[in-house]
PDB file of C-alpha atoms in Angstrom:
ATOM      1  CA  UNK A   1       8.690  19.956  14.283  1.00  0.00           C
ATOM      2  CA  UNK A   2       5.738  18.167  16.299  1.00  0.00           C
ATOM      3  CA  UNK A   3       3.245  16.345  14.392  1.00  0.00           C
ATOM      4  CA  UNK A   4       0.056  15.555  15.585  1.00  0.00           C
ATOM      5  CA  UNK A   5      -2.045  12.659  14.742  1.00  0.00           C
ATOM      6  CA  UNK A   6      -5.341  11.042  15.475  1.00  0.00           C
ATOM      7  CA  UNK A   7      -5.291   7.506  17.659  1.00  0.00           C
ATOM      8  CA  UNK A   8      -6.703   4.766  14.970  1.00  0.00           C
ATOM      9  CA  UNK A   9      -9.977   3.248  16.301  1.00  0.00           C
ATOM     10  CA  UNK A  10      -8.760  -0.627  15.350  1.00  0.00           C
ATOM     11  CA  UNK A  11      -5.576  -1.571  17.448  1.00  0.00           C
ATOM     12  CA  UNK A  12      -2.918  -4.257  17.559  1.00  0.00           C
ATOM     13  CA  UNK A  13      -3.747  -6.429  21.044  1.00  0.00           C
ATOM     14  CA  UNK A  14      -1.820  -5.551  24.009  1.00  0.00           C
ATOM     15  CA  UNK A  15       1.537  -7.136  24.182  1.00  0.00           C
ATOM     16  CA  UNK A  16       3.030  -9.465  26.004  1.00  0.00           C
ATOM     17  CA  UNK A  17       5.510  -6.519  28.072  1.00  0.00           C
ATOM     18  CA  UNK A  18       4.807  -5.278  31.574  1.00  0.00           C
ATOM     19  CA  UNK A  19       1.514  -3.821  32.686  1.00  0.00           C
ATOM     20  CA  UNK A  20       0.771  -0.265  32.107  1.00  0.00           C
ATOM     21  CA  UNK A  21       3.294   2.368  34.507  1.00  0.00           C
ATOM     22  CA  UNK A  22       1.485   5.717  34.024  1.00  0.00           C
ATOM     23  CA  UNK A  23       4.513   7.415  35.328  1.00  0.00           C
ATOM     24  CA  UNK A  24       6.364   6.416  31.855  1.00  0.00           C
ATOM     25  CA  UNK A  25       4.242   8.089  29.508  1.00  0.00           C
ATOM     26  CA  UNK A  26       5.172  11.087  28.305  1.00  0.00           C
ATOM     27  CA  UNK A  27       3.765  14.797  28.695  1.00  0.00           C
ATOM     28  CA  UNK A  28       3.517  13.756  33.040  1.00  0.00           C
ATOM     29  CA  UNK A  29       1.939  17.378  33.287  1.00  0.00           C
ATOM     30  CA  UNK A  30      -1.416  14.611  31.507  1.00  0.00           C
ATOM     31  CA  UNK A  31      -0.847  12.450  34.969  1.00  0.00           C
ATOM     32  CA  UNK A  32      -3.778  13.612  37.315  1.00  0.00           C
ATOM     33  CA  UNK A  33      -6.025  13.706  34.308  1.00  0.00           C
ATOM     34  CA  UNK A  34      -4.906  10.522  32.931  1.00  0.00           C
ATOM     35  CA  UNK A  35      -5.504   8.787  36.265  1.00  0.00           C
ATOM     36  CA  UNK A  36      -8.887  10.073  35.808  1.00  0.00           C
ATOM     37  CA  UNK A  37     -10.317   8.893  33.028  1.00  0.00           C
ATOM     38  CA  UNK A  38      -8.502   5.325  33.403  1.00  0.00           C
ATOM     39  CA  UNK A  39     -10.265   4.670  36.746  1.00  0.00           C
ATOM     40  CA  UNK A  40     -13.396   6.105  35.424  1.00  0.00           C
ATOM     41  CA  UNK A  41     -13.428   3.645  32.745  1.00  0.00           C
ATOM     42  CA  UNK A  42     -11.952   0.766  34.216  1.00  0.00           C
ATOM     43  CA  UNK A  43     -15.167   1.192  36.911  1.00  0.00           C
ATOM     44  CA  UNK A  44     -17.374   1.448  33.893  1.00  0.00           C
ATOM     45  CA  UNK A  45     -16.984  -1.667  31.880  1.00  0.00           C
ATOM     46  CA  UNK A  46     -16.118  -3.829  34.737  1.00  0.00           C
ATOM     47  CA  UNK A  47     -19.427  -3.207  36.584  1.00  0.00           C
ATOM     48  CA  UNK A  48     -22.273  -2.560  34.072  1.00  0.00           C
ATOM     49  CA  UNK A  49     -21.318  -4.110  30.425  1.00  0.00           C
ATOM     50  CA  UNK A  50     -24.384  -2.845  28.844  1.00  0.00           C
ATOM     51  CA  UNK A  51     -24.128   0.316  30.101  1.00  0.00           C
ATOM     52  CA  UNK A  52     -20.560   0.675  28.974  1.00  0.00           C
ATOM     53  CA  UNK A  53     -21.324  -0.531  25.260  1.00  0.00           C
ATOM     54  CA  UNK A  54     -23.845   2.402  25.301  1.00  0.00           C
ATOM     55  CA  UNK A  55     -21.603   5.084  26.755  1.00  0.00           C
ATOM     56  CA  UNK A  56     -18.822   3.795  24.031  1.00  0.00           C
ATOM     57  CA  UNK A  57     -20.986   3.248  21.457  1.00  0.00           C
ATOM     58  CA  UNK A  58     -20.088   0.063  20.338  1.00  0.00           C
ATOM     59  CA  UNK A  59     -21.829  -2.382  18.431  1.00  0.00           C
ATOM     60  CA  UNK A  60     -22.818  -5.608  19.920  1.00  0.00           C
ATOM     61  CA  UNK A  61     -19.764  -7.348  17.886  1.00  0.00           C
ATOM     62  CA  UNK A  62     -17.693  -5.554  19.421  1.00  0.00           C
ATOM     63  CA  UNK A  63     -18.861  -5.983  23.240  1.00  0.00           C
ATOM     64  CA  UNK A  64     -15.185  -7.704  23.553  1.00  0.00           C
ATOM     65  CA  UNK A  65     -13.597  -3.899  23.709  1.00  0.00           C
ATOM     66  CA  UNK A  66     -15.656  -3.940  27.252  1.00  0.00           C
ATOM     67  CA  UNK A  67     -13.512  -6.421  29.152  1.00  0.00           C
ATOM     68  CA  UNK A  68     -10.408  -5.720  27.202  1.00  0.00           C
ATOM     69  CA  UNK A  69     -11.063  -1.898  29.089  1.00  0.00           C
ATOM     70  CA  UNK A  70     -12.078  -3.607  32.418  1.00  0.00           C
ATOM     71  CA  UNK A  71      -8.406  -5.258  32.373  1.00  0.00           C
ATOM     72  CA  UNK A  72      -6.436  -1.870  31.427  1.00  0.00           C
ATOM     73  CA  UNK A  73      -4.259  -1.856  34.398  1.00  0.00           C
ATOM     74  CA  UNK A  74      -2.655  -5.271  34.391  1.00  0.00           C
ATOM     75  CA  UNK A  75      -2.797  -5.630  30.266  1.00  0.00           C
ATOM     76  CA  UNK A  76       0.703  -6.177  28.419  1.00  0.00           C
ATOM     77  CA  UNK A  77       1.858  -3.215  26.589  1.00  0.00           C
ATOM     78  CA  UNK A  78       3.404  -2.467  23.122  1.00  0.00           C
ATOM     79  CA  UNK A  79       4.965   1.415  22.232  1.00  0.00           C
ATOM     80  CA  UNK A  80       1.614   3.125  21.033  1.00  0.00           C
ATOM     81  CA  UNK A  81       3.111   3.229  17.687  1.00  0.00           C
ATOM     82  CA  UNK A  82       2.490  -0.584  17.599  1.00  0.00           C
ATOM     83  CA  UNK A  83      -0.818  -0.603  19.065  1.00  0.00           C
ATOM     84  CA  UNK A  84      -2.778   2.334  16.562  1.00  0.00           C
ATOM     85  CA  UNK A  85      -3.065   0.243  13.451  1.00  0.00           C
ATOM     86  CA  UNK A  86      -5.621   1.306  10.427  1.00  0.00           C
ATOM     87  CA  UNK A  87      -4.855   3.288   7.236  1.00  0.00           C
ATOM     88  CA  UNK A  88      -2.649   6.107   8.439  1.00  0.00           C
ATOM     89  CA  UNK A  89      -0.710   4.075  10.311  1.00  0.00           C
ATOM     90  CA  UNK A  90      -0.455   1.435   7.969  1.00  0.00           C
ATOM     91  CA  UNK A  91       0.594   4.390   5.244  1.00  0.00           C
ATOM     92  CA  UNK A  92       3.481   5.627   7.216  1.00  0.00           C
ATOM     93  CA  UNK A  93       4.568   1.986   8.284  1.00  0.00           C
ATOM     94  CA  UNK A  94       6.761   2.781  11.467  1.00  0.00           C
ATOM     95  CA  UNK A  95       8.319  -0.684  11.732  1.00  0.00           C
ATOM     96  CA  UNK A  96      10.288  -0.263   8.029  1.00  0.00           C
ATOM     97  CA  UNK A  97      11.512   3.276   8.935  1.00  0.00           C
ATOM     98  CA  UNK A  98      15.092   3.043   9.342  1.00  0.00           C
ATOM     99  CA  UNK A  99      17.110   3.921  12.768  1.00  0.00           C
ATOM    100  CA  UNK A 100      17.521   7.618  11.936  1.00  0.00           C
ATOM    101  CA  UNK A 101      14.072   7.697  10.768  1.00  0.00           C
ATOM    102  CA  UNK A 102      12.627   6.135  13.872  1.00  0.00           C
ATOM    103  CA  UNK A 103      14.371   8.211  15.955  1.00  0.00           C
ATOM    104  CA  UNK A 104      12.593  11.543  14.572  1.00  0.00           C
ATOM    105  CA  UNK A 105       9.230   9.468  14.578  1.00  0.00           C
ATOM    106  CA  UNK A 106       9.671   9.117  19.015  1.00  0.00           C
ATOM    107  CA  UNK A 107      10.725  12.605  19.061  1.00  0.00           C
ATOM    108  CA  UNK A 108       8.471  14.442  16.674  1.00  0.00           C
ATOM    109  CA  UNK A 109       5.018  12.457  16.361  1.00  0.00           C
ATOM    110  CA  UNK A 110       2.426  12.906  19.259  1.00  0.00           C
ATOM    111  CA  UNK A 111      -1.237  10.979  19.133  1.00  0.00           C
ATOM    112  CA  UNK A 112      -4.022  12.231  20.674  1.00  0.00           C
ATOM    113  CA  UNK A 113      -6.377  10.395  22.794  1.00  0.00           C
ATOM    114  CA  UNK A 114      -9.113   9.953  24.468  1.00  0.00           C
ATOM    115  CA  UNK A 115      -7.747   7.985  27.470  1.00  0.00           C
ATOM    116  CA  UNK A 116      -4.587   9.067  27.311  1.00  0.00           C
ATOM    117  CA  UNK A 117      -4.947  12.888  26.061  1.00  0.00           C
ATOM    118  CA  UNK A 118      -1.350  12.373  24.117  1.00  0.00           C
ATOM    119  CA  UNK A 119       0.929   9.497  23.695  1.00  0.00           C
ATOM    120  CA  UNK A 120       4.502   9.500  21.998  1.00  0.00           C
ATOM    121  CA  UNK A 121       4.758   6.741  19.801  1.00  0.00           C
ATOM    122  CA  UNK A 122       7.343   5.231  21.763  1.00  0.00           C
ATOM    123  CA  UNK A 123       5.461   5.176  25.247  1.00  0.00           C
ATOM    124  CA  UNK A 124       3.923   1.606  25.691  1.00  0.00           C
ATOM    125  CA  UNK A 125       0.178   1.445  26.511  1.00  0.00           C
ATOM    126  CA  UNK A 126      -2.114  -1.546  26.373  1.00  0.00           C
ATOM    127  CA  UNK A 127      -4.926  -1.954  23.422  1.00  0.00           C
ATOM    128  CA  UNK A 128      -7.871  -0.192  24.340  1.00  0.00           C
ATOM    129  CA  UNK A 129     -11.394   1.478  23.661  1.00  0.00           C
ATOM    130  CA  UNK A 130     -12.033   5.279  24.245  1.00  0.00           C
ATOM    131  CA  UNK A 131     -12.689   7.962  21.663  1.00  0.00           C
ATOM    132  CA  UNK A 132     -12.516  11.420  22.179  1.00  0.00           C
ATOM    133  CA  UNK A 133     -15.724  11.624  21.742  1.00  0.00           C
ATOM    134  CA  UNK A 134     -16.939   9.771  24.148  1.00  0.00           C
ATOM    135  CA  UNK A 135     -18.882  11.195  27.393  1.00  0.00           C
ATOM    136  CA  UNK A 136     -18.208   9.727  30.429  1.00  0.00           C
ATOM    137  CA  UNK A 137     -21.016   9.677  33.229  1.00  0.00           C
ATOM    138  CA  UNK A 138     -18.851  11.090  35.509  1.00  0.00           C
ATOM    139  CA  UNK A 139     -16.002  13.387  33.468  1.00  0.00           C
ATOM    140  CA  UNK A 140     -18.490  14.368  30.862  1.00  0.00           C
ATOM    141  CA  UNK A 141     -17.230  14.813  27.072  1.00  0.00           C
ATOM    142  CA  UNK A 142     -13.597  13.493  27.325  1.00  0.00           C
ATOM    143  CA  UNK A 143     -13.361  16.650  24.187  1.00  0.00           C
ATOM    144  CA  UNK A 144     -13.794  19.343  26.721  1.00  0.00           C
ATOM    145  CA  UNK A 145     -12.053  17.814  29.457  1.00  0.00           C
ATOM    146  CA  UNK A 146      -9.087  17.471  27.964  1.00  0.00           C
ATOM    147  CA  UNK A 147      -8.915  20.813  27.374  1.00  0.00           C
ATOM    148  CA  UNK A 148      -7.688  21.966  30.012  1.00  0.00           C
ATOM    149  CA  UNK A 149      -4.948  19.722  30.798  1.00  0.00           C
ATOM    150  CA  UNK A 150      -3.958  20.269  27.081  1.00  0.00           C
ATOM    151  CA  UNK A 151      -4.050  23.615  27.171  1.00  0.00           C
ATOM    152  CA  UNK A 152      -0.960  23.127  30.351  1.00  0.00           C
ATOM    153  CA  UNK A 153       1.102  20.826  28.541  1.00  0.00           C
ATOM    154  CA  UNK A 154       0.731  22.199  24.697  1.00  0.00           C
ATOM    155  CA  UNK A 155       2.441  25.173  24.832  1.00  0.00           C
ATOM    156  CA  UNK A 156       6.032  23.344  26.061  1.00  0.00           C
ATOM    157  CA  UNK A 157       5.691  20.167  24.419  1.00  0.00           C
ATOM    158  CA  UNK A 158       5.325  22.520  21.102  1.00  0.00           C
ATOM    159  CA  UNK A 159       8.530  24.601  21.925  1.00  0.00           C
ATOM    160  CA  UNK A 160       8.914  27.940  19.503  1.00  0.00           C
ATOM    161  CA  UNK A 161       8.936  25.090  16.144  1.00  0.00           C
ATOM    162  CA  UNK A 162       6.036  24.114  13.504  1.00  0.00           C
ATOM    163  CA  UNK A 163       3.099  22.540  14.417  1.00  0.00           C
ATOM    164  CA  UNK A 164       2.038  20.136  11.606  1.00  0.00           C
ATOM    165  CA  UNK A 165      -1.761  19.424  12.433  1.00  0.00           C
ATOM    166  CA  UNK A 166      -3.073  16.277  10.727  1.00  0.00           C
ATOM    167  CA  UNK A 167      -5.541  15.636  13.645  1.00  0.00           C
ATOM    168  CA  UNK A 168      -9.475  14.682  12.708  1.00  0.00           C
ATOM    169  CA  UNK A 169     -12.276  16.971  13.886  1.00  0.00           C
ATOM    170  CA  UNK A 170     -13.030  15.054  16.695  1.00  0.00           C
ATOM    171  CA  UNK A 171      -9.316  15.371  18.595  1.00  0.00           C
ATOM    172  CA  UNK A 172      -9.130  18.933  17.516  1.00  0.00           C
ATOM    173  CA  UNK A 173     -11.357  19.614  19.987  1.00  0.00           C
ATOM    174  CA  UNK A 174      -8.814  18.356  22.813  1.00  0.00           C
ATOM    175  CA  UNK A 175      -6.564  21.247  22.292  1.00  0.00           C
ATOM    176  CA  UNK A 176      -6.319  24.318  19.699  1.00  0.00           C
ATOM    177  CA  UNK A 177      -3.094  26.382  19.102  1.00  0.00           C
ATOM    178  CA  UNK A 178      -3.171  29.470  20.312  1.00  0.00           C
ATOM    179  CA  UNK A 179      -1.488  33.253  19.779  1.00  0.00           C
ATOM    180  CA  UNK A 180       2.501  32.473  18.590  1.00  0.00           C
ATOM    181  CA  UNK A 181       1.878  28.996  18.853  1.00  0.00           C
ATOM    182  CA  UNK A 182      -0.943  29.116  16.324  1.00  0.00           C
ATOM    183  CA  UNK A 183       1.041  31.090  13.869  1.00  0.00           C
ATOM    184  CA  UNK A 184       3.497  28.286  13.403  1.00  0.00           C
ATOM    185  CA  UNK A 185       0.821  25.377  13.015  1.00  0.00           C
ATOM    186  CA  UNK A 186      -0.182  24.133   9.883  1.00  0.00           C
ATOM    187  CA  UNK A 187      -3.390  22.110   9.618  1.00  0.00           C
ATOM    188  CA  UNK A 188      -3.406  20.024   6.639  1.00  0.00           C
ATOM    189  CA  UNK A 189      -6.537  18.449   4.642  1.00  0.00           C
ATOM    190  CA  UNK A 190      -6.453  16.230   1.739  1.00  0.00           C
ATOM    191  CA  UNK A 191      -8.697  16.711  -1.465  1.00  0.00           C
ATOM    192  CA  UNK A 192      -8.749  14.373  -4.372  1.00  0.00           C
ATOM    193  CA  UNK A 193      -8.981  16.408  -7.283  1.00  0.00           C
ATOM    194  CA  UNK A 194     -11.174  15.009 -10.371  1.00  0.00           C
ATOM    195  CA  UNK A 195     -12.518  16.270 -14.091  1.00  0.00           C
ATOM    196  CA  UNK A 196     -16.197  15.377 -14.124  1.00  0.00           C
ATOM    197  CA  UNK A 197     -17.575  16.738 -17.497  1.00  0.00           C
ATOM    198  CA  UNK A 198     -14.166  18.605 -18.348  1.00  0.00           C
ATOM    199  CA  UNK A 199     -14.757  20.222 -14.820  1.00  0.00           C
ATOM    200  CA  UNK A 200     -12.558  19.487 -11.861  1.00  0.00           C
ATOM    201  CA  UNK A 201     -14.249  19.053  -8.703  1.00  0.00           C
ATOM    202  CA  UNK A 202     -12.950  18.438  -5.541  1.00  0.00           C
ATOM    203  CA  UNK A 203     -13.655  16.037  -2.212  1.00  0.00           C
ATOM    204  CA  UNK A 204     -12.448  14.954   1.112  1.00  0.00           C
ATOM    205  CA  UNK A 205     -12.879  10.826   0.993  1.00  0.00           C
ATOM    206  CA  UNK A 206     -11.795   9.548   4.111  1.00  0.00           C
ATOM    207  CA  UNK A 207      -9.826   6.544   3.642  1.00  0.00           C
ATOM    208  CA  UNK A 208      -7.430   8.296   1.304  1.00  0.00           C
ATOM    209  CA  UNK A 209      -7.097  11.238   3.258  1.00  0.00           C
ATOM    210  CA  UNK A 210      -5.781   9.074   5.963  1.00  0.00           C
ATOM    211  CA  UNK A 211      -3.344   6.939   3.685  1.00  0.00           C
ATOM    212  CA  UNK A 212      -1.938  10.207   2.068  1.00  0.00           C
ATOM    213  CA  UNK A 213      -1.118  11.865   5.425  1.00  0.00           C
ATOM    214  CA  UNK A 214       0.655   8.310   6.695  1.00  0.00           C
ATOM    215  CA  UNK A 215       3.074   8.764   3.455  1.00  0.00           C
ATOM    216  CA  UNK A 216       3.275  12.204   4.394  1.00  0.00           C
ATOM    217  CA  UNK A 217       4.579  12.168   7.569  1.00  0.00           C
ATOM    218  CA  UNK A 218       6.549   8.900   6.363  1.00  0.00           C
ATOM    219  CA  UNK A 219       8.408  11.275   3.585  1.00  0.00           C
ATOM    220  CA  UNK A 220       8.935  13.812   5.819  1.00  0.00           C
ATOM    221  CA  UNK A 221      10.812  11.385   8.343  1.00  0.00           C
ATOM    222  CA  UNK A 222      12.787   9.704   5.390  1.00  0.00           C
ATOM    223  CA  UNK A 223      13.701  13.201   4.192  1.00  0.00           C
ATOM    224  CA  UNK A 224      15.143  14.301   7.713  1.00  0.00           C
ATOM    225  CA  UNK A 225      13.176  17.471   6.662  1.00  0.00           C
ATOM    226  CA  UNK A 226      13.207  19.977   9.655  1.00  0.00           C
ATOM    227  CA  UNK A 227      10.443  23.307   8.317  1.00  0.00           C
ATOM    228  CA  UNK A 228      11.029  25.739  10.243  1.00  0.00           C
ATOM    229  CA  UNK A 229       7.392  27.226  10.010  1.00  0.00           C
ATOM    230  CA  UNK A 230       4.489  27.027   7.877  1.00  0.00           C
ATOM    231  CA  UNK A 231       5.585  28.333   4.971  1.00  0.00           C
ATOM    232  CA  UNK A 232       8.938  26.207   4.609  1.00  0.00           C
ATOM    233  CA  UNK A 233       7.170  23.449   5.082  1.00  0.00           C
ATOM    234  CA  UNK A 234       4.802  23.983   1.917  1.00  0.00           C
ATOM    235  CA  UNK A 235       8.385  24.225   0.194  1.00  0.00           C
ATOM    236  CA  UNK A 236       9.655  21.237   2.185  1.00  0.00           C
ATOM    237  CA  UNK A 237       6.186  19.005   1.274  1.00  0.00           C
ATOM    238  CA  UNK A 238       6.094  20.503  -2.644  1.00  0.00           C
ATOM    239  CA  UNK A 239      10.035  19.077  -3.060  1.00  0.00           C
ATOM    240  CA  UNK A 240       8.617  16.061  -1.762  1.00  0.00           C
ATOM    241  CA  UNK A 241       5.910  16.009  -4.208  1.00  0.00           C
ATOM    242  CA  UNK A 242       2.959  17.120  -3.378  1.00  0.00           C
ATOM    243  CA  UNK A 243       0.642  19.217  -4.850  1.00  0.00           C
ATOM    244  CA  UNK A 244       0.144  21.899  -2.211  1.00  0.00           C
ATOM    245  CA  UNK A 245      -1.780  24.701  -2.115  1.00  0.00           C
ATOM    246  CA  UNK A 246      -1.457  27.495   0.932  1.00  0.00           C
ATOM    247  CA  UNK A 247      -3.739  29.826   2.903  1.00  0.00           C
ATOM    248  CA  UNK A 248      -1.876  32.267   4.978  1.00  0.00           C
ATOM    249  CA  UNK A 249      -4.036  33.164   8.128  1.00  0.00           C
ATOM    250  CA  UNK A 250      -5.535  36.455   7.324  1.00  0.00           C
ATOM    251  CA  UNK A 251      -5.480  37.863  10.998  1.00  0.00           C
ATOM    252  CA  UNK A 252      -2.502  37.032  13.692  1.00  0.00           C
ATOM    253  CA  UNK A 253      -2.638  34.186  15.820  1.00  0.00           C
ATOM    254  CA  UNK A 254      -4.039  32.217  13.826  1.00  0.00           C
ATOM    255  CA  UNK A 255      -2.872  28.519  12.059  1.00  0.00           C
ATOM    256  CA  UNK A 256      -1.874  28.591   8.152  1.00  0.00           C
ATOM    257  CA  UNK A 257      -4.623  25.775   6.296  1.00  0.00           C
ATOM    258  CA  UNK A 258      -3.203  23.740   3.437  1.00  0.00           C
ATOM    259  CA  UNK A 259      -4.773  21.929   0.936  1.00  0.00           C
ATOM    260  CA  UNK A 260      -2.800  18.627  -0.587  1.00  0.00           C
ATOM    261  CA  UNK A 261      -4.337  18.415  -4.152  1.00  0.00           C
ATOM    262  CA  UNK A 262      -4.232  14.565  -5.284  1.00  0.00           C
ATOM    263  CA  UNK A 263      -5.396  13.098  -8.716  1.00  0.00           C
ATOM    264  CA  UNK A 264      -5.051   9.532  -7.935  1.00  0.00           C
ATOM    265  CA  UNK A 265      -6.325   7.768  -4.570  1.00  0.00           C
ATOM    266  CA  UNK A 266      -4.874   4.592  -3.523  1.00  0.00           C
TER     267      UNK A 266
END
């Protein structure tokens, strides 16, 4: 099973470990592309720090992300899992896994990124600023150019297993299962599930979509559970617990879409 998750936007400072050794990380098919992107903003906020607040979009309290980018290359590191803090991350709580557990989280869980295009949890990386959807002056949309370097590296790093999808919008657009590989991912949403007026109604609210896909992935660790496809891993997730509710893709080569139906959001 290979999971994939959004980066967190907050992050833990870089650690006190060696500088960053881009031959470490995982996926090295991502190295030219990495390279890339790392010089490109590296040059940025280290020679024009108004210009790079614009490009990233940050707000003027946060004009500290500029030099923290500037000194990428001989910043401490931490595993990424360390560095991406914020609700999911603090919802599936890496650190109090135990050793079995762990090990499944290095081999299973991949974040996407917009500097890095995808980091294993255990590769170290120093703190940094870069969404995906950010547009470089010189690489463009980092969306679309991580496409194609995705699109080299995907296919292997998923192997013939499920896919669980639990990516935002944004880092979707980095890389999008295709043919076979699309028939074993599942992309997964979260809806909290209300009676207004003796009607239910239904709705996506952000900060508990994240939290309940952290426990997810957390139970799903804990559990050892190993889903073979799609449709074992409704079975797997409704054992656990959850209220799920399937879509089978209607046409082949396409990804299944489930719905995890909560009542209470916390």
């Amino acid at each position: 099973m290979l999971v994939l998750l959004p980066p967190s936007e907050g992050k833990a400072a870089s650690g006190r470990g060696a500088p960053l050794k881009p031959e470490s990380l995982s996926l090295p098919g991502l190295a030219a592309a990495r390279a890339a992107v790392l010089d490109e903003l590296v040059e940025l906020c280290a020679a024009d720090e108004e210009k790079a607040r614009e490009v990233l979009g940050l707000s003027e309290g946060l004009r500290g992300e500029i030099a923290k980018n500037a000194g990428l290359r001989t910043a401490g590191t931490r595993p990424a899992g360390e560095i991406y803090t914020g609700v999911l991350y603090d919802a599936l709580d890496l650190a109090s896994l135990d050793a079995a557990a762990k090990r499944r989280a290095g081999k299973s869980l991949l974040v996407f990124s917009g500097l890095w295009g995808a980091v294993r949890v255990g590769d170290r990386i120093p703190s940094y600023r870069c969404s995906m959807g950010v547009k470089l002056p010189g690489l463009g949309a980092l969306g679309a150019y991580w496409r194609g370097p995705m699109a080299e590296v995907m296919p292997e790093a998923a192997g013939d297993g499920l896919v669980l999808d639990l990516r935002s919008s944004a880092y979707t657009a980095a890389w999008k299962p295709k043919g076979a590989s699309a028939e074993r991912t599942a992309s997964v949403r979260v809806l909290h599930s209300q009676l207004v007026d003796g009607v239910e109604k239904r709705s996506v609210v952000s900060h508990f979509n994240k939290a309940t896909k952290g426990r997810l992935v957390r139970d799903l660790l804990v559990a050892g559970a190993r889903p073979k496809g799609p449709a074992e891993l409704v079975e797997t997730l409704r054992d656990l617990g959850y209220a799920v509710e399937a879509e089978a893709p209607e046409r082949p080569g396409r990804a299944w879409s489930l719905d995890v139906v909560v009542t209470e959001i916390h």
